[in-house]
């Protein structure tokens, strides 16, 4: 096949070279045809074989479950195995093939549609929900029948070729991304997605090259095609010529050498050339990310996105993690960080982080019942999370961070619920840190514009630039069609950012940035110039940012800041920021 190049949005840097592994979309459009009478038994056997393969797949997943995975995960696999063995899946479709001569896929889909319709009628919500389990089991069998890859190949045997595999998909949900955490994949390419969609963020946290917003890459790239991802340029080259491959291999080797050099900075304190210490913190999704954060030299966790404990639990017997399960996760994180502070953000569910894809019904989820709005609407769930976080605070320094606040009453209600949770723990005789610090995410323009409300009530602030940009510029951060409008250097964004940092400093309360801007070395000096002294980012970005800080001189940055913050013309802002970066760096 001739080589071709696709252009998209660069979201995670570096170069990946490997063979494509196509992830099939969840819903399959199957072929419908009638089987000649003499081939009916062969068709029946084809379906039986596919069902047996899925039984084996489920067994393998069950065997490979990490020891610390939630108990519900095992139960969920058991439920799927039971469904697969039930005559309604294991036998009725075979009868359909025999009686109606349908091909295996058609017979299976017919039966699943029939069962789904019956489930819709059921009044009991729990039983009704089992419909999605049946559909998932059906999809698994269909994918085996159609030969479409459905699950990730195991790399438990350390097969090196898996490490070079490039995952190509129409879209990958943040929850699905979690399954990549333990696997050594080379890179990601998706048709959908934007610079700061949560899928992109997880790809960066895995430190593997990725390009998103590729429109129809998953249709154009074939299983096992050779693929190069240039994560810096957002370019994907399919079936490259040998000379191109060679060139990229050299670039890849150089990047690896540069990265090794950065590793030497691990223990070096982050201090500007003129002696100002800067705090570098890690963003994490799960407690297991803590060793990586320590390894990168993080001084603590600036953002623990707790919603990742809640996501992707569709079909579980128990859909939300219990208070105890959460407590164990938070405790694990704070113990792993060995005395360094861990900032746990309360559940920030909604928009591109749905609890369950099937539940996303809001007309405009990014503006809907998400994050703190959802928590205040579900007080029992919120109280359980607050108690779990508070209980973990008895084991090390924890800070509580509330997302998406915009109104004074939301702050007051959140604080009141924290007090209520403390009271419940006191009554139960459970230990916690009574002086736990509580902070607010500043990520809605209204919050940045009414900062005195926050400064008065909160112990610290953390600016979520990802959402602040989304809401200031009215751009869906996950929508590739408007990705070109997502500009962190828009003067309105710079104004909100710099005024928040300045007001926090004036009031004497700590302000950090935990959005993706904090980990972008092109913007490190700009943020230093605004007065930012606390940056929270993926551990993988931390050493490069540290290097930039070590080469920066606050005195040299200061004279440029007025010009940048007053400018309105994007080209002027861009060139001033580039100049800022070039000036302090050694040639
Ligand atoms: C942000 O909005 O910048 C942020 C850090 O939170 P999230 O990306 O999880 O929405
Ligand atoms: Mg946010």
JSON list of N, CA and C in Angstrom, two decimals, residues 82-122:
[
{"chain": "A", "resi": 82, "resn": "UNK", "atom": "N", "xyz": [-21.78, -15.52, 33.23]},
{"chain": "A", "resi": 82, "resn": "UNK", "atom": "CA", "xyz": [-23.09, -16.15, 33.45]},
{"chain": "A", "resi": 82, "resn": "UNK", "atom": "C", "xyz": [-24.03, -15.89, 32.28]},
{"chain": "A", "resi": 83, "resn": "UNK", "atom": "N", "xyz": [-24.03, -14.63, 31.83]},
{"chain": "A", "resi": 83, "resn": "UNK", "atom": "CA", "xyz": [-24.91, -14.27, 30.70]},
{"chain": "A", "resi": 83, "resn": "UNK", "atom": "C", "xyz": [-24.53, -15.10, 29.47]},
{"chain": "A", "resi": 84, "resn": "UNK", "atom": "N", "xyz": [-23.22, -15.22, 29.27]},
{"chain": "A", "resi": 84, "resn": "UNK", "atom": "CA", "xyz": [-22.73, -15.94, 28.10]},
{"chain": "A", "resi": 84, "resn": "UNK", "atom": "C", "xyz": [-23.14, -17.42, 28.13]},
{"chain": "A", "resi": 85, "resn": "UNK", "atom": "N", "xyz": [-23.25, -17.97, 29.34]},
{"chain": "A", "resi": 85, "resn": "UNK", "atom": "CA", "xyz": [-23.62, -19.39, 29.45]},
{"chain": "A", "resi": 85, "resn": "UNK", "atom": "C", "xyz": [-25.13, -19.60, 29.41]},
{"chain": "A", "resi": 86, "resn": "UNK", "atom": "N", "xyz": [-25.86, -18.51, 29.60]},
{"chain": "A", "resi": 86, "resn": "UNK", "atom": "CA", "xyz": [-27.32, -18.65, 29.68]},
{"chain": "A", "resi": 86, "resn": "UNK", "atom": "C", "xyz": [-27.88, -19.08, 28.32]},
{"chain": "A", "resi": 87, "resn": "UNK", "atom": "N", "xyz": [-28.88, -19.97, 28.34]},
{"chain": "A", "resi": 87, "resn": "UNK", "atom": "CA", "xyz": [-29.45, -20.43, 27.07]},
{"chain": "A", "resi": 87, "resn": "UNK", "atom": "C", "xyz": [-29.93, -19.28, 26.16]},
{"chain": "A", "resi": 88, "resn": "UNK", "atom": "N", "xyz": [-30.31, -18.16, 26.77]},
{"chain": "A", "resi": 88, "resn": "UNK", "atom": "CA", "xyz": [-30.83, -17.07, 25.93]},
{"chain": "A", "resi": 88, "resn": "UNK", "atom": "C", "xyz": [-29.75, -16.54, 24.98]},
{"chain": "A", "resi": 89, "resn": "UNK", "atom": "N", "xyz": [-28.48, -16.69, 25.36]},
{"chain": "A", "resi": 89, "resn": "UNK", "atom": "CA", "xyz": [-27.38, -16.28, 24.46]},
{"chain": "A", "resi": 89, "resn": "UNK", "atom": "C", "xyz": [-26.72, -17.51, 23.84]},
{"chain": "A", "resi": 90, "resn": "UNK", "atom": "N", "xyz": [-26.57, -18.56, 24.64]},
{"chain": "A", "resi": 90, "resn": "UNK", "atom": "CA", "xyz": [-25.81, -19.72, 24.18]},
{"chain": "A", "resi": 90, "resn": "UNK", "atom": "C", "xyz": [-26.62, -20.65, 23.29]},
{"chain": "A", "resi": 91, "resn": "UNK", "atom": "N", "xyz": [-27.97, -20.57, 23.35]},
{"chain": "A", "resi": 91, "resn": "UNK", "atom": "CA", "xyz": [-28.76, -21.53, 22.58]},
{"chain": "A", "resi": 91, "resn": "UNK", "atom": "C", "xyz": [-29.76, -20.91, 21.61]},
{"chain": "A", "resi": 92, "resn": "UNK", "atom": "N", "xyz": [-30.49, -19.88, 22.10]},
{"chain": "A", "resi": 92, "resn": "UNK", "atom": "CA", "xyz": [-31.54, -19.32, 21.22]},
{"chain": "A", "resi": 92, "resn": "UNK", "atom": "C", "xyz": [-30.99, -18.86, 19.86]},
{"chain": "A", "resi": 93, "resn": "UNK", "atom": "N", "xyz": [-29.86, -18.14, 19.82]},
{"chain": "A", "resi": 93, "resn": "UNK", "atom": "CA", "xyz": [-29.35, -17.72, 18.50]},
{"chain": "A", "resi": 93, "resn": "UNK", "atom": "C", "xyz": [-29.03, -18.91, 17.59]},
{"chain": "A", "resi": 94, "resn": "UNK", "atom": "N", "xyz": [-28.62, -20.03, 18.19]},
{"chain": "A", "resi": 94, "resn": "UNK", "atom": "CA", "xyz": [-28.33, -21.22, 17.38]},
{"chain": "A", "resi": 94, "resn": "UNK", "atom": "C", "xyz": [-29.63, -21.73, 16.74]},
{"chain": "A", "resi": 95, "resn": "UNK", "atom": "N", "xyz": [-30.73, -21.68, 17.53]},
{"chain": "A", "resi": 95, "resn": "UNK", "atom": "CA", "xyz": [-32.04, -22.08, 16.98]},
{"chain": "A", "resi": 95, "resn": "UNK", "atom": "C", "xyz": [-32.46, -21.15, 15.84]},
{"chain": "A", "resi": 96, "resn": "UNK", "atom": "N", "xyz": [-32.13, -19.87, 16.00]},
{"chain": "A", "resi": 96, "resn": "UNK", "atom": "CA", "xyz": [-32.51, -18.90, 14.96]},
{"chain": "A", "resi": 96, "resn": "UNK", "atom": "C", "xyz": [-31.77, -19.23, 13.65]},
{"chain": "A", "resi": 97, "resn": "UNK", "atom": "N", "xyz": [-30.49, -19.59, 13.78]},
{"chain": "A", "resi": 97, "resn": "UNK", "atom": "CA", "xyz": [-29.73, -19.95, 12.57]},
{"chain": "A", "resi": 97, "resn": "UNK", "atom": "C", "xyz": [-30.40, -21.17, 11.91]},
{"chain": "A", "resi": 98, "resn": "UNK", "atom": "N", "xyz": [-30.74, -22.16, 12.75]},
{"chain": "A", "resi": 98, "resn": "UNK", "atom": "CA", "xyz": [-31.31, -23.40, 12.21]},
{"chain": "A", "resi": 98, "resn": "UNK", "atom": "C", "xyz": [-32.69, -23.18, 11.60]},
{"chain": "A", "resi": 99, "resn": "UNK", "atom": "N", "xyz": [-33.49, -22.33, 12.27]},
{"chain": "A", "resi": 99, "resn": "UNK", "atom": "CA", "xyz": [-34.88, -22.21, 11.80]},
{"chain": "A", "resi": 99, "resn": "UNK", "atom": "C", "xyz": [-35.05, -21.15, 10.71]},
{"chain": "A", "resi": 100, "resn": "UNK", "atom": "N", "xyz": [-34.25, -20.04, 10.83]},
{"chain": "A", "resi": 100, "resn": "UNK", "atom": "CA", "xyz": [-34.47, -18.96, 9.85]},
{"chain": "A", "resi": 100, "resn": "UNK", "atom": "C", "xyz": [-33.34, -18.84, 8.83]},
{"chain": "A", "resi": 101, "resn": "UNK", "atom": "N", "xyz": [-32.27, -19.62, 9.01]},
{"chain": "A", "resi": 101, "resn": "UNK", "atom": "CA", "xyz": [-31.10, -19.59, 8.11]},
{"chain": "A", "resi": 101, "resn": "UNK", "atom": "C", "xyz": [-30.36, -18.26, 8.18]},
{"chain": "A", "resi": 102, "resn": "UNK", "atom": "N", "xyz": [-30.50, -17.52, 9.26]},
{"chain": "A", "resi": 102, "resn": "UNK", "atom": "CA", "xyz": [-29.75, -16.26, 9.40]},
{"chain": "A", "resi": 102, "resn": "UNK", "atom": "C", "xyz": [-28.26, -16.58, 9.58]},
{"chain": "A", "resi": 103, "resn": "UNK", "atom": "N", "xyz": [-27.39, -15.66, 9.12]},
{"chain": "A", "resi": 103, "resn": "UNK", "atom": "CA", "xyz": [-25.97, -15.82, 9.44]},
{"chain": "A", "resi": 103, "resn": "UNK", "atom": "C", "xyz": [-25.78, -15.59, 10.95]},
{"chain": "A", "resi": 104, "resn": "UNK", "atom": "N", "xyz": [-24.65, -16.04, 11.48]},
{"chain": "A", "resi": 104, "resn": "UNK", "atom": "CA", "xyz": [-24.46, -16.06, 12.94]},
{"chain": "A", "resi": 104, "resn": "UNK", "atom": "C", "xyz": [-24.61, -14.66, 13.56]},
{"chain": "A", "resi": 105, "resn": "UNK", "atom": "N", "xyz": [-24.01, -13.64, 12.92]},
{"chain": "A", "resi": 105, "resn": "UNK", "atom": "CA", "xyz": [-24.06, -12.28, 13.48]},
{"chain": "A", "resi": 105, "resn": "UNK", "atom": "C", "xyz": [-25.50, -11.79, 13.56]},
{"chain": "A", "resi": 106, "resn": "UNK", "atom": "N", "xyz": [-26.23, -12.03, 12.47]},
{"chain": "A", "resi": 106, "resn": "UNK", "atom": "CA", "xyz": [-27.61, -11.58, 12.39]},
{"chain": "A", "resi": 106, "resn": "UNK", "atom": "C", "xyz": [-28.47, -12.27, 13.46]},
{"chain": "A", "resi": 107, "resn": "UNK", "atom": "N", "xyz": [-28.24, -13.58, 13.60]},
{"chain": "A", "resi": 107, "resn": "UNK", "atom": "CA", "xyz": [-29.00, -14.35, 14.60]},
{"chain": "A", "resi": 107, "resn": "UNK", "atom": "C", "xyz": [-28.74, -13.81, 16.01]},
{"chain": "A", "resi": 108, "resn": "UNK", "atom": "N", "xyz": [-27.47, -13.52, 16.27]},
{"chain": "A", "resi": 108, "resn": "UNK", "atom": "CA", "xyz": [-27.12, -13.03, 17.61]},
{"chain": "A", "resi": 108, "resn": "UNK", "atom": "C", "xyz": [-27.73, -11.65, 17.87]},
{"chain": "A", "resi": 109, "resn": "UNK", "atom": "N", "xyz": [-27.60, -10.75, 16.87]},
{"chain": "A", "resi": 109, "resn": "UNK", "atom": "CA", "xyz": [-28.14, -9.40, 17.04]},
{"chain": "A", "resi": 109, "resn": "UNK", "atom": "C", "xyz": [-29.66, -9.46, 17.20]},
{"chain": "A", "resi": 110, "resn": "UNK", "atom": "N", "xyz": [-30.30, -10.33, 16.45]},
{"chain": "A", "resi": 110, "resn": "UNK", "atom": "CA", "xyz": [-31.75, -10.46, 16.57]},
{"chain": "A", "resi": 110, "resn": "UNK", "atom": "C", "xyz": [-32.15, -10.82, 18.00]},
{"chain": "A", "resi": 111, "resn": "UNK", "atom": "N", "xyz": [-31.43, -11.78, 18.57]},
{"chain": "A", "resi": 111, "resn": "UNK", "atom": "CA", "xyz": [-31.76, -12.22, 19.93]},
{"chain": "A", "resi": 111, "resn": "UNK", "atom": "C", "xyz": [-31.44, -11.12, 20.95]},
{"chain": "A", "resi": 112, "resn": "UNK", "atom": "N", "xyz": [-30.32, -10.40, 20.74]},
{"chain": "A", "resi": 112, "resn": "UNK", "atom": "CA", "xyz": [-29.96, -9.35, 21.70]},
{"chain": "A", "resi": 112, "resn": "UNK", "atom": "C", "xyz": [-30.99, -8.21, 21.63]},
{"chain": "A", "resi": 113, "resn": "UNK", "atom": "N", "xyz": [-31.42, -7.88, 20.42]},
{"chain": "A", "resi": 113, "resn": "UNK", "atom": "CA", "xyz": [-32.44, -6.83, 20.29]},
{"chain": "A", "resi": 113, "resn": "UNK", "atom": "C", "xyz": [-33.72, -7.24, 20.99]},
{"chain": "A", "resi": 114, "resn": "UNK", "atom": "N", "xyz": [-34.07, -8.51, 20.82]},
{"chain": "A", "resi": 114, "resn": "UNK", "atom": "CA", "xyz": [-35.29, -9.04, 21.45]},
{"chain": "A", "resi": 114, "resn": "UNK", "atom": "C", "xyz": [-35.19, -8.95, 22.98]},
{"chain": "A", "resi": 115, "resn": "UNK", "atom": "N", "xyz": [-34.03, -9.38, 23.50]},
{"chain": "A", "resi": 115, "resn": "UNK", "atom": "CA", "xyz": [-33.84, -9.34, 24.96]},
{"chain": "A", "resi": 115, "resn": "UNK", "atom": "C", "xyz": [-33.82, -7.90, 25.46]},
{"chain": "A", "resi": 116, "resn": "UNK", "atom": "N", "xyz": [-33.16, -7.01, 24.70]},
{"chain": "A", "resi": 116, "resn": "UNK", "atom": "CA", "xyz": [-33.07, -5.60, 25.11]},
{"chain": "A", "resi": 116, "resn": "UNK", "atom": "C", "xyz": [-34.46, -5.00, 25.23]},
{"chain": "A", "resi": 117, "resn": "UNK", "atom": "N", "xyz": [-35.31, -5.33, 24.26]},
{"chain": "A", "resi": 117, "resn": "UNK", "atom": "CA", "xyz": [-36.67, -4.78, 24.28]},
{"chain": "A", "resi": 117, "resn": "UNK", "atom": "C", "xyz": [-37.40, -5.27, 25.53]},
{"chain": "A", "resi": 118, "resn": "UNK", "atom": "N", "xyz": [-37.18, -6.55, 25.89]},
{"chain": "A", "resi": 118, "resn": "UNK", "atom": "CA", "xyz": [-37.84, -7.09, 27.10]},
{"chain": "A", "resi": 118, "resn": "UNK", "atom": "C", "xyz": [-37.33, -6.38, 28.36]},
{"chain": "A", "resi": 119, "resn": "UNK", "atom": "N", "xyz": [-36.03, -6.08, 28.37]},
{"chain": "A", "resi": 119, "resn": "UNK", "atom": "CA", "xyz": [-35.46, -5.41, 29.54]},
{"chain": "A", "resi": 119, "resn": "UNK", "atom": "C", "xyz": [-36.01, -3.99, 29.69]},
{"chain": "A", "resi": 120, "resn": "UNK", "atom": "N", "xyz": [-36.27, -3.33, 28.55]},
{"chain": "A", "resi": 120, "resn": "UNK", "atom": "CA", "xyz": [-36.81, -1.96, 28.62]},
{"chain": "A", "resi": 120, "resn": "UNK", "atom": "C", "xyz": [-38.13, -1.92, 29.39]},
{"chain": "A", "resi": 121, "resn": "UNK", "atom": "N", "xyz": [-38.85, -3.03, 29.34]},
{"chain": "A", "resi": 121, "resn": "UNK", "atom": "CA", "xyz": [-40.17, -3.08, 29.98]},
{"chain": "A", "resi": 121, "resn": "UNK", "atom": "C", "xyz": [-40.08, -3.24, 31.50]},
{"chain": "A", "resi": 122, "resn": "UNK", "atom": "N", "xyz": [-38.91, -3.72, 31.97]},
{"chain": "A", "resi": 122, "resn": "UNK", "atom": "CA", "xyz": [-38.80, -4.06, 33.40]},
{"chain": "A", "resi": 122, "resn": "UNK", "atom": "C", "xyz": [-38.82, -2.80, 34.26]}
]
